[in-house]
């Protein structure tokens, strides 16, 4: 279920004007969110106290919204509030990211859900980026973009093509005929290699190391970063990676850099791998984590580094919930 918000102002307090603007607002919300009537559970209005001539809920019923519950209420008088304003919230049966609609100079009071929101979460392997980013995306009702998955798909393409990930020229040639893309199913990212879903195949320890190697090439980064920027430009999203705050979206308003000691991160990764059925002892994982950190931090292009304006969070002694709450608090404090 998703809540869609909207608002409009009316030129004057008349029944005709209220009916016209309510209809216009609801049809616009329906169209922008590709809704059919059956998906609308209820519509709740509030209006400023300078509008007396007509109930917005009645206007909605007359505009054809008859199969859902309707409700109107009056807003308290608040200094500085807009005049002649009608606000609405629709509860809908949809999983799509809501597109909120503001017409006729109405403004949104909830900047967090109406303004495009891009949250950059960077950090090394095992710092908690993906678990935390997934929860944040769910809480804000926006997409989660796992940028590491794209580099992993490049590495898998090399393995399948029999190409050495360290050889930039061969990788470039291979990638020019390779399509890497993402799609979302029930809010979950699927990573596609030439239109085949490889979301599970890219999670092996072998691909983790090769992704780090292949991601150092300029040709790879250019292709992946273009795609990441396109997705971030079209959607509100939480992006996790190594260079989101420094390179992909340097002007993102919310940037976090997660850290933890290599030992803590290796333990987390070893447990995750065990759950997935990849048996690796702790020392092996620790060695790989240290090697991968080194590769990611020392590569020439867009290395793993904290952006100057990112908030650093040491997740070593924090639970996932603690980190999520801390980040939410920082974001909401700024909104
Ligand atoms: O986050 P991950 O473990 O799935 O990332 C795999 C590798 O991809 C990582 O070691 C380095 C590379 N990567 C990158 O260079 N830039 C990103 N934004 C994300 C990942």
mmCIF file of C-alpha atoms and ligand atoms in Angstrom:
data_model
loop_
_atom_site.group_PDB
_atom_site.id
_atom_site.type_symbol
_atom_site.label_atom_id
_atom_site.label_comp_id
_atom_site.label_asym_id
_atom_site.label_seq_id
_atom_site.Cartn_x
_atom_site.Cartn_y
_atom_site.Cartn_z
ATOM 1 C CA UNK A 1 0.000 0.000 0.000
ATOM 2 C CA UNK A 2 1.294 3.480 -0.804
ATOM 3 C CA UNK A 3 0.139 6.962 0.260
ATOM 4 C CA UNK A 4 0.130 9.610 -2.436
ATOM 5 C CA UNK A 5 -0.058 13.253 -1.452
ATOM 6 C CA UNK A 6 -1.146 16.272 -3.370
ATOM 7 C CA UNK A 7 -2.450 19.792 -3.005
ATOM 8 C CA UNK A 8 -3.938 22.581 -5.031
ATOM 9 C CA UNK A 9 -5.107 26.119 -4.459
ATOM 10 C CA UNK A 10 -8.402 27.516 -5.723
ATOM 11 C CA UNK A 11 -8.778 30.995 -7.152
ATOM 12 C CA UNK A 12 -11.790 31.799 -4.977
ATOM 13 C CA UNK A 13 -14.069 30.238 -2.379
ATOM 14 C CA UNK A 14 -16.877 29.066 -4.669
ATOM 15 C CA UNK A 15 -18.468 25.654 -5.157
ATOM 16 C CA UNK A 16 -17.669 25.697 -8.865
ATOM 17 C CA UNK A 17 -14.008 26.522 -8.303
ATOM 18 C CA UNK A 18 -13.594 23.878 -5.580
ATOM 19 C CA UNK A 19 -15.249 21.198 -7.750
ATOM 20 C CA UNK A 20 -13.073 22.098 -10.738
ATOM 21 C CA UNK A 21 -9.793 22.088 -8.783
ATOM 22 C CA UNK A 22 -10.530 18.875 -6.864
ATOM 23 C CA UNK A 23 -11.333 17.073 -10.116
ATOM 24 C CA UNK A 24 -8.205 18.426 -11.804
ATOM 25 C CA UNK A 25 -6.017 17.390 -8.843
ATOM 26 C CA UNK A 26 -7.406 13.862 -8.556
ATOM 27 C CA UNK A 27 -7.243 13.163 -12.284
ATOM 28 C CA UNK A 28 -3.647 14.398 -12.381
ATOM 29 C CA UNK A 29 -2.710 12.139 -9.431
ATOM 30 C CA UNK A 30 -4.431 9.201 -11.123
ATOM 31 C CA UNK A 31 -2.702 9.812 -14.416
ATOM 32 C CA UNK A 32 0.796 10.445 -13.053
ATOM 33 C CA UNK A 33 0.601 7.336 -10.878
ATOM 34 C CA UNK A 34 -1.111 5.191 -13.546
ATOM 35 C CA UNK A 35 -3.879 4.305 -11.081
ATOM 36 C CA UNK A 36 -7.173 2.614 -11.804
ATOM 37 C CA UNK A 37 -10.173 3.278 -9.529
ATOM 38 C CA UNK A 38 -9.986 -0.185 -7.924
ATOM 39 C CA UNK A 39 -6.519 0.624 -6.552
ATOM 40 C CA UNK A 40 -7.737 3.655 -4.609
ATOM 41 C CA UNK A 41 -8.718 2.632 -1.080
ATOM 42 C CA UNK A 42 -9.600 6.037 0.310
ATOM 43 C CA UNK A 43 -9.131 9.731 -0.335
ATOM 44 C CA UNK A 44 -8.734 12.146 2.563
ATOM 45 C CA UNK A 45 -8.880 15.899 2.119
ATOM 46 C CA UNK A 46 -8.115 18.800 4.353
ATOM 47 C CA UNK A 47 -8.638 22.404 3.428
ATOM 48 C CA UNK A 48 -7.730 25.758 4.868
ATOM 49 C CA UNK A 49 -10.452 27.435 6.914
ATOM 50 C CA UNK A 50 -11.018 30.161 4.307
ATOM 51 C CA UNK A 51 -12.833 27.636 2.074
ATOM 52 C CA UNK A 52 -16.474 27.097 3.108
ATOM 53 C CA UNK A 53 -18.458 26.720 -0.096
ATOM 54 C CA UNK A 54 -18.125 22.995 -0.794
ATOM 55 C CA UNK A 55 -16.787 19.795 0.737
ATOM 56 C CA UNK A 56 -13.810 18.522 -1.319
ATOM 57 C CA UNK A 57 -14.975 14.950 -0.583
ATOM 58 C CA UNK A 58 -18.341 15.704 -2.169
ATOM 59 C CA UNK A 59 -16.571 17.270 -5.146
ATOM 60 C CA UNK A 60 -14.522 14.068 -5.488
ATOM 61 C CA UNK A 61 -17.643 11.892 -5.466
ATOM 62 C CA UNK A 62 -19.215 14.090 -8.135
ATOM 63 C CA UNK A 63 -16.008 13.816 -10.169
ATOM 64 C CA UNK A 64 -16.538 10.032 -10.334
ATOM 65 C CA UNK A 65 -14.528 8.754 -7.354
ATOM 66 C CA UNK A 66 -17.327 6.594 -6.042
ATOM 67 C CA UNK A 67 -15.719 3.248 -5.250
ATOM 68 C CA UNK A 68 -13.494 4.425 -2.377
ATOM 69 C CA UNK A 69 -14.017 5.983 1.038
ATOM 70 C CA UNK A 70 -13.922 9.795 1.060
ATOM 71 C CA UNK A 71 -13.295 12.168 3.910
ATOM 72 C CA UNK A 72 -12.820 15.937 4.369
ATOM 73 C CA UNK A 73 -11.555 17.901 7.334
ATOM 74 C CA UNK A 74 -10.634 21.450 8.180
ATOM 75 C CA UNK A 75 -7.040 22.523 8.813
ATOM 76 C CA UNK A 76 -6.216 24.653 11.827
ATOM 77 C CA UNK A 77 -5.388 28.269 11.089
ATOM 78 C CA UNK A 78 -1.639 28.546 10.957
ATOM 79 C CA UNK A 79 0.344 31.730 10.464
ATOM 80 C CA UNK A 80 1.944 31.818 7.032
ATOM 81 C CA UNK A 81 -0.188 28.951 5.629
ATOM 82 C CA UNK A 82 -1.324 29.254 2.032
ATOM 83 C CA UNK A 83 -4.770 30.667 1.359
ATOM 84 C CA UNK A 84 -7.544 28.708 -0.366
ATOM 85 C CA UNK A 85 -5.608 25.475 -0.230
ATOM 86 C CA UNK A 86 -6.896 21.900 -0.483
ATOM 87 C CA UNK A 87 -4.595 19.046 0.496
ATOM 88 C CA UNK A 88 -5.222 15.415 -0.244
ATOM 89 C CA UNK A 89 -3.861 12.004 0.631
ATOM 90 C CA UNK A 90 -4.808 8.873 -1.306
ATOM 91 C CA UNK A 91 -4.201 5.436 0.154
ATOM 92 C CA UNK A 92 -3.605 3.125 -2.776
ATOM 93 C CA UNK A 93 -2.947 -0.509 -3.507
ATOM 94 C CA UNK A 94 0.273 -0.105 -5.492
ATOM 95 C CA UNK A 95 3.937 -0.871 -4.961
ATOM 96 C CA UNK A 96 5.191 1.844 -7.266
ATOM 97 C CA UNK A 97 7.038 4.841 -5.881
ATOM 98 C CA UNK A 98 4.362 7.509 -5.297
ATOM 99 C CA UNK A 99 4.387 10.574 -7.508
ATOM 100 C CA UNK A 100 3.016 13.408 -5.412
ATOM 101 C CA UNK A 101 1.216 16.204 -7.234
ATOM 102 C CA UNK A 102 1.149 19.920 -6.412
ATOM 103 C CA UNK A 103 -0.904 22.232 -8.612
ATOM 104 C CA UNK A 104 -1.738 25.934 -8.863
ATOM 105 C CA UNK A 105 1.080 27.117 -6.635
ATOM 106 C CA UNK A 106 0.324 24.734 -3.769
ATOM 107 C CA UNK A 107 3.465 23.738 -1.941
ATOM 108 C CA UNK A 108 4.462 20.548 -0.274
ATOM 109 C CA UNK A 109 4.854 20.545 3.477
ATOM 110 C CA UNK A 110 6.727 17.220 3.486
ATOM 111 C CA UNK A 111 9.896 17.990 1.541
ATOM 112 C CA UNK A 112 11.266 14.541 2.325
ATOM 113 C CA UNK A 113 8.626 12.741 0.273
ATOM 114 C CA UNK A 114 8.034 15.227 -2.499
ATOM 115 C CA UNK A 115 11.447 16.537 -3.364
ATOM 116 C CA UNK A 116 13.690 14.172 -5.253
ATOM 117 C CA UNK A 117 15.821 12.478 -2.673
ATOM 118 C CA UNK A 118 19.220 10.975 -3.467
ATOM 119 C CA UNK A 119 21.080 9.450 -0.554
ATOM 120 C CA UNK A 120 24.702 8.373 -1.084
ATOM 121 C CA UNK A 121 26.001 5.560 1.103
ATOM 122 C CA UNK A 122 29.656 4.734 0.494
ATOM 123 C CA UNK A 123 32.096 2.504 2.281
ATOM 124 C CA UNK A 124 34.203 -0.635 2.033
ATOM 125 C CA UNK A 125 32.936 -4.226 1.774
ATOM 126 C CA UNK A 126 31.133 -5.415 4.903
ATOM 127 C CA UNK A 127 30.583 -1.940 6.359
ATOM 128 C CA UNK A 128 26.811 -2.542 6.298
ATOM 129 C CA UNK A 129 26.015 -0.453 3.209
ATOM 130 C CA UNK A 130 23.584 -2.772 1.493
ATOM 131 C CA UNK A 131 21.544 -3.834 4.565
ATOM 132 C CA UNK A 132 21.239 -0.241 5.695
ATOM 133 C CA UNK A 133 20.533 1.195 2.245
ATOM 134 C CA UNK A 134 17.750 -1.346 1.661
ATOM 135 C CA UNK A 135 16.009 -0.384 4.914
ATOM 136 C CA UNK A 136 16.443 3.343 4.281
ATOM 137 C CA UNK A 137 14.976 3.008 0.785
ATOM 138 C CA UNK A 138 11.969 1.152 2.195
ATOM 139 C CA UNK A 139 11.421 3.724 4.942
ATOM 140 C CA UNK A 140 11.508 6.614 2.473
ATOM 141 C CA UNK A 141 9.526 4.692 -0.171
ATOM 142 C CA UNK A 142 12.274 5.197 -2.772
ATOM 143 C CA UNK A 143 14.506 2.915 -4.881
ATOM 144 C CA UNK A 144 17.622 1.171 -3.646
ATOM 145 C CA UNK A 145 20.383 1.127 -6.241
ATOM 146 C CA UNK A 146 23.169 -1.353 -5.522
ATOM 147 C CA UNK A 147 25.944 -0.002 -7.764
ATOM 148 C CA UNK A 148 28.361 -2.782 -6.757
ATOM 149 C CA UNK A 149 26.008 -5.244 -8.467
ATOM 150 C CA UNK A 150 26.703 -3.524 -11.788
ATOM 151 C CA UNK A 151 30.482 -3.967 -11.448
ATOM 152 C CA UNK A 152 29.842 -7.546 -10.395
ATOM 153 C CA UNK A 153 27.830 -8.068 -13.603
ATOM 154 C CA UNK A 154 30.804 -6.707 -15.605
ATOM 155 C CA UNK A 155 33.070 -9.205 -13.856
ATOM 156 C CA UNK A 156 30.647 -12.036 -14.610
ATOM 157 C CA UNK A 157 30.544 -10.968 -18.272
ATOM 158 C CA UNK A 158 34.357 -11.321 -18.353
ATOM 159 C CA UNK A 159 34.264 -14.747 -16.729
ATOM 160 C CA UNK A 160 31.606 -15.972 -19.179
ATOM 161 C CA UNK A 161 33.524 -14.456 -22.094
ATOM 162 C CA UNK A 162 36.816 -15.989 -20.948
ATOM 163 C CA UNK A 163 38.416 -12.524 -20.572
ATOM 164 C CA UNK A 164 41.015 -11.506 -17.984
ATOM 165 C CA UNK A 165 39.408 -8.788 -15.800
ATOM 166 C CA UNK A 166 42.782 -7.040 -15.450
ATOM 167 C CA UNK A 167 43.136 -6.479 -19.206
ATOM 168 C CA UNK A 168 41.453 -3.101 -19.844
ATOM 169 C CA UNK A 169 41.564 -3.347 -23.632
ATOM 170 C CA UNK A 170 39.890 -6.743 -23.788
ATOM 171 C CA UNK A 171 37.346 -5.718 -21.150
ATOM 172 C CA UNK A 172 36.527 -2.579 -23.161
ATOM 173 C CA UNK A 173 35.946 -4.627 -26.329
ATOM 174 C CA UNK A 174 33.780 -7.124 -24.522
ATOM 175 C CA UNK A 175 31.686 -4.467 -22.777
ATOM 176 C CA UNK A 176 30.990 -2.557 -25.990
ATOM 177 C CA UNK A 177 28.842 -5.520 -27.044
ATOM 178 C CA UNK A 178 27.411 -6.218 -23.589
ATOM 179 C CA UNK A 179 24.306 -4.773 -22.008
ATOM 180 C CA UNK A 180 24.181 -4.307 -18.261
ATOM 181 C CA UNK A 181 20.965 -2.973 -16.792
ATOM 182 C CA UNK A 182 18.791 -3.100 -13.707
ATOM 183 C CA UNK A 183 15.064 -3.487 -13.243
ATOM 184 C CA UNK A 184 12.858 -3.507 -10.173
ATOM 185 C CA UNK A 185 10.437 -6.258 -9.230
ATOM 186 C CA UNK A 186 8.311 -5.669 -6.144
ATOM 187 C CA UNK A 187 10.791 -2.996 -5.098
ATOM 188 C CA UNK A 188 13.777 -5.350 -5.427
ATOM 189 C CA UNK A 189 16.659 -4.669 -7.772
ATOM 190 C CA UNK A 190 17.360 -7.297 -10.408
ATOM 191 C CA UNK A 191 20.694 -7.005 -12.185
ATOM 192 C CA UNK A 192 20.625 -8.046 -15.831
ATOM 193 C CA UNK A 193 23.467 -9.106 -18.096
ATOM 194 C CA UNK A 194 22.320 -9.061 -21.720
ATOM 195 C CA UNK A 195 18.751 -9.173 -20.394
ATOM 196 C CA UNK A 196 19.377 -12.283 -18.274
ATOM 197 C CA UNK A 197 18.825 -11.951 -14.527
ATOM 198 C CA UNK A 198 22.207 -12.620 -12.895
ATOM 199 C CA UNK A 199 21.342 -11.225 -9.439
ATOM 200 C CA UNK A 200 22.295 -14.488 -7.703
ATOM 201 C CA UNK A 201 25.246 -15.521 -9.897
ATOM 202 C CA UNK A 202 27.181 -12.320 -9.049
ATOM 203 C CA UNK A 203 27.302 -12.953 -5.295
ATOM 204 C CA UNK A 204 30.168 -15.449 -5.163
ATOM 205 C CA UNK A 205 33.479 -14.619 -3.407
ATOM 206 C CA UNK A 206 35.259 -15.073 -6.769
ATOM 207 C CA UNK A 207 33.090 -12.416 -8.427
ATOM 208 C CA UNK A 208 33.622 -10.062 -5.430
ATOM 209 C CA UNK A 209 37.374 -9.964 -6.110
ATOM 210 C CA UNK A 210 36.996 -9.771 -9.887
ATOM 211 C CA UNK A 211 34.466 -6.916 -9.571
ATOM 212 C CA UNK A 212 37.056 -4.932 -7.668
ATOM 213 C CA UNK A 213 39.632 -5.614 -10.404
ATOM 214 C CA UNK A 214 37.352 -4.832 -13.326
ATOM 215 C CA UNK A 215 35.977 -1.668 -11.686
ATOM 216 C CA UNK A 216 39.397 0.020 -11.916
ATOM 217 C CA UNK A 217 39.139 0.443 -15.720
ATOM 218 C CA UNK A 218 38.007 3.794 -17.055
ATOM 219 C CA UNK A 219 35.822 2.195 -19.765
ATOM 220 C CA UNK A 220 33.947 0.187 -17.130
ATOM 221 C CA UNK A 221 33.463 3.108 -14.757
ATOM 222 C CA UNK A 222 32.222 5.412 -17.499
ATOM 223 C CA UNK A 223 29.579 2.961 -18.650
ATOM 224 C CA UNK A 224 28.400 2.134 -15.119
ATOM 225 C CA UNK A 225 28.465 5.709 -13.812
ATOM 226 C CA UNK A 226 26.412 6.965 -16.799
ATOM 227 C CA UNK A 227 23.765 4.370 -16.011
ATOM 228 C CA UNK A 228 23.812 5.158 -12.266
ATOM 229 C CA UNK A 229 23.431 8.908 -12.907
ATOM 230 C CA UNK A 230 20.537 8.288 -15.291
ATOM 231 C CA UNK A 231 18.679 6.203 -12.692
ATOM 232 C CA UNK A 232 19.413 8.746 -9.921
ATOM 233 C CA UNK A 233 18.286 11.599 -12.142
ATOM 234 C CA UNK A 234 14.940 9.947 -12.896
ATOM 235 C CA UNK A 235 14.215 8.552 -9.411
ATOM 236 C CA UNK A 236 14.566 9.252 -5.745
ATOM 237 C CA UNK A 237 16.958 6.598 -4.526
ATOM 238 C CA UNK A 238 19.494 5.388 -2.024
ATOM 239 C CA UNK A 239 22.697 4.490 -3.878
ATOM 240 C CA UNK A 240 25.355 2.399 -2.240
ATOM 241 C CA UNK A 241 28.877 2.059 -3.554
ATOM 242 C CA UNK A 242 32.440 3.334 -3.298
ATOM 243 C CA UNK A 243 32.341 6.628 -5.206
ATOM 244 C CA UNK A 244 28.749 7.845 -5.025
ATOM 245 C CA UNK A 245 29.458 10.895 -2.863
ATOM 246 C CA UNK A 246 32.727 11.786 -4.588
ATOM 247 C CA UNK A 247 32.062 10.993 -8.230
ATOM 248 C CA UNK A 248 28.625 9.681 -9.224
ATOM 249 C CA UNK A 249 26.575 12.322 -7.395
ATOM 250 C CA UNK A 250 29.015 14.838 -5.888
ATOM 251 C CA UNK A 251 26.144 17.271 -5.315
ATOM 252 C CA UNK A 252 23.924 14.750 -3.440
ATOM 253 C CA UNK A 253 22.486 16.455 -0.387
ATOM 254 C CA UNK A 254 22.814 13.433 1.897
ATOM 255 C CA UNK A 255 26.094 11.563 2.014
ATOM 256 C CA UNK A 256 27.247 8.936 4.467
ATOM 257 C CA UNK A 257 30.469 7.003 4.660
ATOM 258 C CA UNK A 258 30.261 3.753 6.627
ATOM 259 C CA UNK A 259 33.338 2.179 8.167
ATOM 260 C CA UNK A 260 34.263 -0.701 10.495
ATOM 261 C CA UNK A 261 37.517 -2.521 11.187
ATOM 262 C CA UNK A 262 38.577 -5.168 8.629
ATOM 263 C CA UNK A 263 38.062 -7.868 11.304
ATOM 264 C CA UNK A 264 34.458 -6.835 12.007
ATOM 265 C CA UNK A 265 33.710 -6.628 8.308
ATOM 266 C CA UNK A 266 35.336 -9.983 7.578
ATOM 267 C CA UNK A 267 33.279 -11.638 10.305
ATOM 268 C CA UNK A 268 30.074 -10.190 8.878
ATOM 269 C CA UNK A 269 31.010 -11.290 5.352
ATOM 270 C CA UNK A 270 32.046 -14.801 6.500
ATOM 271 C CA UNK A 271 28.652 -15.226 8.195
ATOM 272 C CA UNK A 272 26.816 -13.948 5.125
ATOM 273 C CA UNK A 273 28.791 -16.281 2.875
ATOM 274 C CA UNK A 274 28.020 -19.209 5.167
ATOM 275 C CA UNK A 275 24.291 -18.419 4.937
ATOM 276 C CA UNK A 276 24.602 -18.425 1.141
ATOM 277 C CA UNK A 277 26.430 -21.757 1.163
ATOM 278 C CA UNK A 278 29.957 -20.482 0.319
ATOM 279 C CA UNK A 279 32.308 -22.049 2.815
ATOM 280 C CA UNK A 280 35.333 -19.818 3.497
ATOM 281 C CA UNK A 281 37.213 -19.576 6.758
ATOM 282 C CA UNK A 282 37.568 -16.269 8.570
ATOM 283 C CA UNK A 283 41.264 -15.780 7.675
ATOM 284 C CA UNK A 284 40.557 -16.268 3.992
ATOM 285 C CA UNK A 285 37.722 -13.716 4.061
ATOM 286 C CA UNK A 286 39.848 -11.259 6.050
ATOM 287 C CA UNK A 287 42.661 -11.561 3.510
ATOM 288 C CA UNK A 288 40.238 -10.909 0.640
ATOM 289 C CA UNK A 289 38.652 -7.955 2.406
ATOM 290 C CA UNK A 290 42.054 -6.345 3.003
ATOM 291 C CA UNK A 291 43.130 -6.965 -0.584
ATOM 292 C CA UNK A 292 39.866 -5.599 -1.957
ATOM 293 C CA UNK A 293 40.092 -2.485 0.287
ATOM 294 C CA UNK A 294 43.607 -1.903 -1.011
ATOM 295 C CA UNK A 295 42.549 -2.269 -4.669
ATOM 296 C CA UNK A 296 39.475 -0.074 -4.241
ATOM 297 C CA UNK A 297 41.337 2.642 -2.326
ATOM 298 C CA UNK A 298 44.410 2.869 -4.516
ATOM 299 C CA UNK A 299 42.944 2.698 -8.010
ATOM 300 C CA UNK A 300 43.525 5.833 -10.079
ATOM 301 C CA UNK A 301 39.938 6.522 -11.068
ATOM 302 C CA UNK A 302 37.280 7.275 -8.444
ATOM 303 C CA UNK A 303 38.929 5.410 -5.585
ATOM 304 C CA UNK A 304 37.110 4.482 -2.399
ATOM 305 C CA UNK A 305 37.407 7.618 -0.306
ATOM 306 C CA UNK A 306 35.150 9.604 2.017
ATOM 307 C CA UNK A 307 33.687 12.726 0.390
ATOM 308 C CA UNK A 308 34.679 15.838 2.358
ATOM 309 C CA UNK A 309 31.008 16.591 3.099
ATOM 310 C CA UNK A 310 29.958 12.998 3.949
ATOM 311 C CA UNK A 311 29.071 12.009 7.504
ATOM 312 C CA UNK A 312 31.278 9.157 8.673
ATOM 313 C CA UNK A 313 29.600 6.409 10.680
ATOM 314 C CA UNK A 314 31.681 3.701 12.351
ATOM 315 C CA UNK A 315 29.239 0.785 12.326
ATOM 316 C CA UNK A 316 31.583 -1.573 14.211
ATOM 317 C CA UNK A 317 29.696 -1.440 17.513
ATOM 318 C CA UNK A 318 26.299 -0.482 16.154
ATOM 319 C CA UNK A 319 23.325 -2.649 15.254
ATOM 320 C CA UNK A 320 21.727 -2.203 11.827
ATOM 321 C CA UNK A 321 18.766 -0.474 13.487
ATOM 322 C CA UNK A 322 21.099 1.913 15.316
ATOM 323 C CA UNK A 323 22.785 2.925 12.075
ATOM 324 C CA UNK A 324 19.453 3.321 10.247
ATOM 325 C CA UNK A 325 18.039 5.459 13.068
ATOM 326 C CA UNK A 326 21.154 7.612 13.176
ATOM 327 C CA UNK A 327 21.067 8.230 9.415
ATOM 328 C CA UNK A 328 17.296 8.912 9.458
ATOM 329 C CA UNK A 329 17.826 11.421 12.249
ATOM 330 C CA UNK A 330 20.557 13.201 10.278
ATOM 331 C CA UNK A 331 18.445 13.295 7.122
ATOM 332 C CA UNK A 332 15.270 14.441 8.841
ATOM 333 C CA UNK A 333 17.211 17.058 10.765
ATOM 334 C CA UNK A 334 18.243 18.538 7.431
ATOM 335 C CA UNK A 335 14.878 18.277 5.660
HETATM 336 O O1 LIG B 1 29.662 -3.298 -2.954
HETATM 337 P P1 LIG B 1 30.184 -4.598 -3.652
HETATM 338 O O2 LIG B 1 30.946 -5.491 -2.754
HETATM 339 O O3 LIG B 1 29.051 -5.317 -4.336
HETATM 340 O O4 LIG B 1 31.182 -4.067 -4.815
HETATM 341 C C1 LIG B 1 31.966 -4.934 -5.593
HETATM 342 C C2 LIG B 1 33.150 -4.179 -6.169
HETATM 343 O O5 LIG B 1 32.695 -3.230 -7.127
HETATM 344 C C3 LIG B 1 33.957 -3.362 -5.163
HETATM 345 O O6 LIG B 1 35.023 -4.098 -4.589
HETATM 346 C C4 LIG B 1 34.483 -2.214 -5.962
HETATM 347 C C5 LIG B 1 33.480 -2.046 -7.072
HETATM 348 N N1 LIG B 1 32.607 -0.885 -6.887
HETATM 349 C C6 LIG B 1 33.083 0.332 -7.310
HETATM 350 O O7 LIG B 1 34.205 0.432 -7.761
HETATM 351 N N2 LIG B 1 32.279 1.422 -7.252
HETATM 352 C C7 LIG B 1 31.041 1.341 -6.741
HETATM 353 N N3 LIG B 1 30.271 2.438 -6.713
HETATM 354 C C8 LIG B 1 30.540 0.115 -6.265
HETATM 355 C C9 LIG B 1 31.369 -0.998 -6.337
#
